[in-house]
PDB file of C-alpha atoms in Angstrom:
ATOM      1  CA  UNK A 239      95.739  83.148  99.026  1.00 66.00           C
ATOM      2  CA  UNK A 240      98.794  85.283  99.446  1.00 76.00           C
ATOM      3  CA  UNK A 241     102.377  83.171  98.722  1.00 75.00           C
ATOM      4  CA  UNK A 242     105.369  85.026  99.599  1.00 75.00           C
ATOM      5  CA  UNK A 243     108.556  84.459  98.781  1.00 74.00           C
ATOM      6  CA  UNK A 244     112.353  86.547  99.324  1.00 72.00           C
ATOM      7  CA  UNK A 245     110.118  89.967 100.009  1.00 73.00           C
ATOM      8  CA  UNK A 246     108.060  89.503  96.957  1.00 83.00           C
ATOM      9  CA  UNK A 247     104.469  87.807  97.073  1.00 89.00           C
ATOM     10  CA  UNK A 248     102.043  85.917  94.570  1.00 90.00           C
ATOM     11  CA  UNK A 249      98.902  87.262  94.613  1.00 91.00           C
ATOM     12  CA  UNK A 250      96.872  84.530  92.370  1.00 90.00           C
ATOM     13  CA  UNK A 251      95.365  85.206  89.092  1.00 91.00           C
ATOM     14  CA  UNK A 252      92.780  86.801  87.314  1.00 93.00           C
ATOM     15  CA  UNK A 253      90.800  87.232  83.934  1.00 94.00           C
ATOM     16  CA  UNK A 254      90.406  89.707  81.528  1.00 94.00           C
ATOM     17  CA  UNK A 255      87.348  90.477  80.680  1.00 96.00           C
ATOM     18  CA  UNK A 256      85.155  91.471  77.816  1.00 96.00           C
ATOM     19  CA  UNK A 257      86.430  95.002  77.499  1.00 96.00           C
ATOM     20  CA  UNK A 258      89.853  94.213  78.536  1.00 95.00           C
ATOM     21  CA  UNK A 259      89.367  95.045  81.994  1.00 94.00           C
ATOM     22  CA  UNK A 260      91.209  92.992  85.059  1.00 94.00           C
ATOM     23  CA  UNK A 261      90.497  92.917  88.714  1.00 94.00           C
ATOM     24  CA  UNK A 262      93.507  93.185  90.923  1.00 95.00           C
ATOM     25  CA  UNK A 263      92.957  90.464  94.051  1.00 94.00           C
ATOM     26  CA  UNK A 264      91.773  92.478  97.736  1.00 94.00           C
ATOM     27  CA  UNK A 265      94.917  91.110  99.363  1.00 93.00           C
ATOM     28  CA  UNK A 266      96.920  93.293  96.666  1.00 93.00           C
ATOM     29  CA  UNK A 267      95.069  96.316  96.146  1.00 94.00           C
ATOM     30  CA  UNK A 268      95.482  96.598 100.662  1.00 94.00           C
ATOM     31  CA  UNK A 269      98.324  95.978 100.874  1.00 91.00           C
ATOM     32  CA  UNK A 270      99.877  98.262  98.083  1.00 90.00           C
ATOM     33  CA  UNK A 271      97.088 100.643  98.986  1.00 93.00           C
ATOM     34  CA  UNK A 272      95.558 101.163  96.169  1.00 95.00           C
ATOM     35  CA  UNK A 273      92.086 103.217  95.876  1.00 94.00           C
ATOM     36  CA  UNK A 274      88.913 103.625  93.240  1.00 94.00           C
ATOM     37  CA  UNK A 275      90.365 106.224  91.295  1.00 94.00           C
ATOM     38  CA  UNK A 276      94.111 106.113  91.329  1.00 94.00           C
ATOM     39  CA  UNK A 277      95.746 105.668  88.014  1.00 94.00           C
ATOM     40  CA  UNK A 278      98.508 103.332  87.356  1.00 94.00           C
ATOM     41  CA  UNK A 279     100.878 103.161  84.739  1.00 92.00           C
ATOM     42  CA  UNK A 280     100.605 100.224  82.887  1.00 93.00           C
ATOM     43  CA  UNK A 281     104.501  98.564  81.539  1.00 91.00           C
ATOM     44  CA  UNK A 282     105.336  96.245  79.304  1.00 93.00           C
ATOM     45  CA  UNK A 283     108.451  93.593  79.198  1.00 87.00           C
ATOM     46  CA  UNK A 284     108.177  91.028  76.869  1.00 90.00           C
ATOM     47  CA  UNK A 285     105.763  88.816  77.682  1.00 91.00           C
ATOM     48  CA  UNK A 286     105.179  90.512  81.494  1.00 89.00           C
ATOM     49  CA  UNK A 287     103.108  93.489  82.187  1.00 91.00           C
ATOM     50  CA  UNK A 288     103.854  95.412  85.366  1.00 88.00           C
ATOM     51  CA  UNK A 289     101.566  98.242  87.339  1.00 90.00           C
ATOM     52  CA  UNK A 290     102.701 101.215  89.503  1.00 89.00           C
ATOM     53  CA  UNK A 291     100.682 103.873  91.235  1.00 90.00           C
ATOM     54  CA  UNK A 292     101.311 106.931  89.232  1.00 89.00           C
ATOM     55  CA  UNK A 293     102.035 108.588  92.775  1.00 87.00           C
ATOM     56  CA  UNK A 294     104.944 106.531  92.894  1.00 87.00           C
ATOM     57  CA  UNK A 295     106.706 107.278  89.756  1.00 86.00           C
ATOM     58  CA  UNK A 296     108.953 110.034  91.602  1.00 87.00           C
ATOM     59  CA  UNK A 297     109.873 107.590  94.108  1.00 86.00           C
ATOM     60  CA  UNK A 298     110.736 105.018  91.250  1.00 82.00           C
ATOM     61  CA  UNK A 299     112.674 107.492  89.031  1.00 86.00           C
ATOM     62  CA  UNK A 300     114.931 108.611  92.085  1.00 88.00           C
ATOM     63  CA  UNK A 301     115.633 104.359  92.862  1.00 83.00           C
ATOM     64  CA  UNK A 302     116.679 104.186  89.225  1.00 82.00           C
ATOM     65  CA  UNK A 303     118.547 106.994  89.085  1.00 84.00           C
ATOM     66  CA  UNK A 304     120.689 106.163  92.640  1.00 84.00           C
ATOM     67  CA  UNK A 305     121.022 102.798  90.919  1.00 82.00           C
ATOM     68  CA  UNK A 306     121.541 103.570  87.426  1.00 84.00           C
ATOM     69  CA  UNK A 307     125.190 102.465  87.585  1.00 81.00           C
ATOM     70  CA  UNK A 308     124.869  98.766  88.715  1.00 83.00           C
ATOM     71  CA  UNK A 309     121.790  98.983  86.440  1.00 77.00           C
ATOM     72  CA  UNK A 310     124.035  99.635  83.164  1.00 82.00           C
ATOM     73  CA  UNK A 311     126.451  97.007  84.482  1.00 82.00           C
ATOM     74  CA  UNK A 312     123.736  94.466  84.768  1.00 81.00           C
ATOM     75  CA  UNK A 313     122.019  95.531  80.997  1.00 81.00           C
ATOM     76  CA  UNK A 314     126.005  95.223  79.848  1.00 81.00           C
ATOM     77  CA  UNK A 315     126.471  91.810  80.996  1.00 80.00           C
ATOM     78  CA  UNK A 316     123.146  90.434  79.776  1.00 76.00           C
ATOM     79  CA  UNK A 317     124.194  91.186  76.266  1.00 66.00           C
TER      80      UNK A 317
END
């Protein structure tokens, strides 16, 4: 059960298990393409905690830094 909304998409839940372990639905793991076996880079932001393919941290880094300006100016006006 795959809601999208605006380009993003809601995936459903899950539940952590005894050793801490969670199990990321089908519908995300095709479409983002993810494998037994890749690693992922766990974040944390307050009370969210985001994934990304460690193969994509290059790609990630080089959006922040093209952005980093509007970034700052965003970060300035939310304090």
């Amino acid at each position: 059960m795959v809601k999208k909304f605006k380009g993003k998409k809601f995936y459903g839940s899950t539940i952590i298990g005894e050793k801490g372990q969670v199990v990321i639905p089908k519908e995300a793991r095709e479409d983002l393409k993810l494998k037994k076996g890749d690693k992922l880079l766990v974040f944390g932001m307050g009370e969210m905690i985001a994934l990304m393919k460690l193969s994509n941290l290059k790609k990630f880094m080089e959006y922040l830094e093209k952005h980093l300006k509007s970034l700052k100016e965003i970060i300035k006006k939310e304090k």
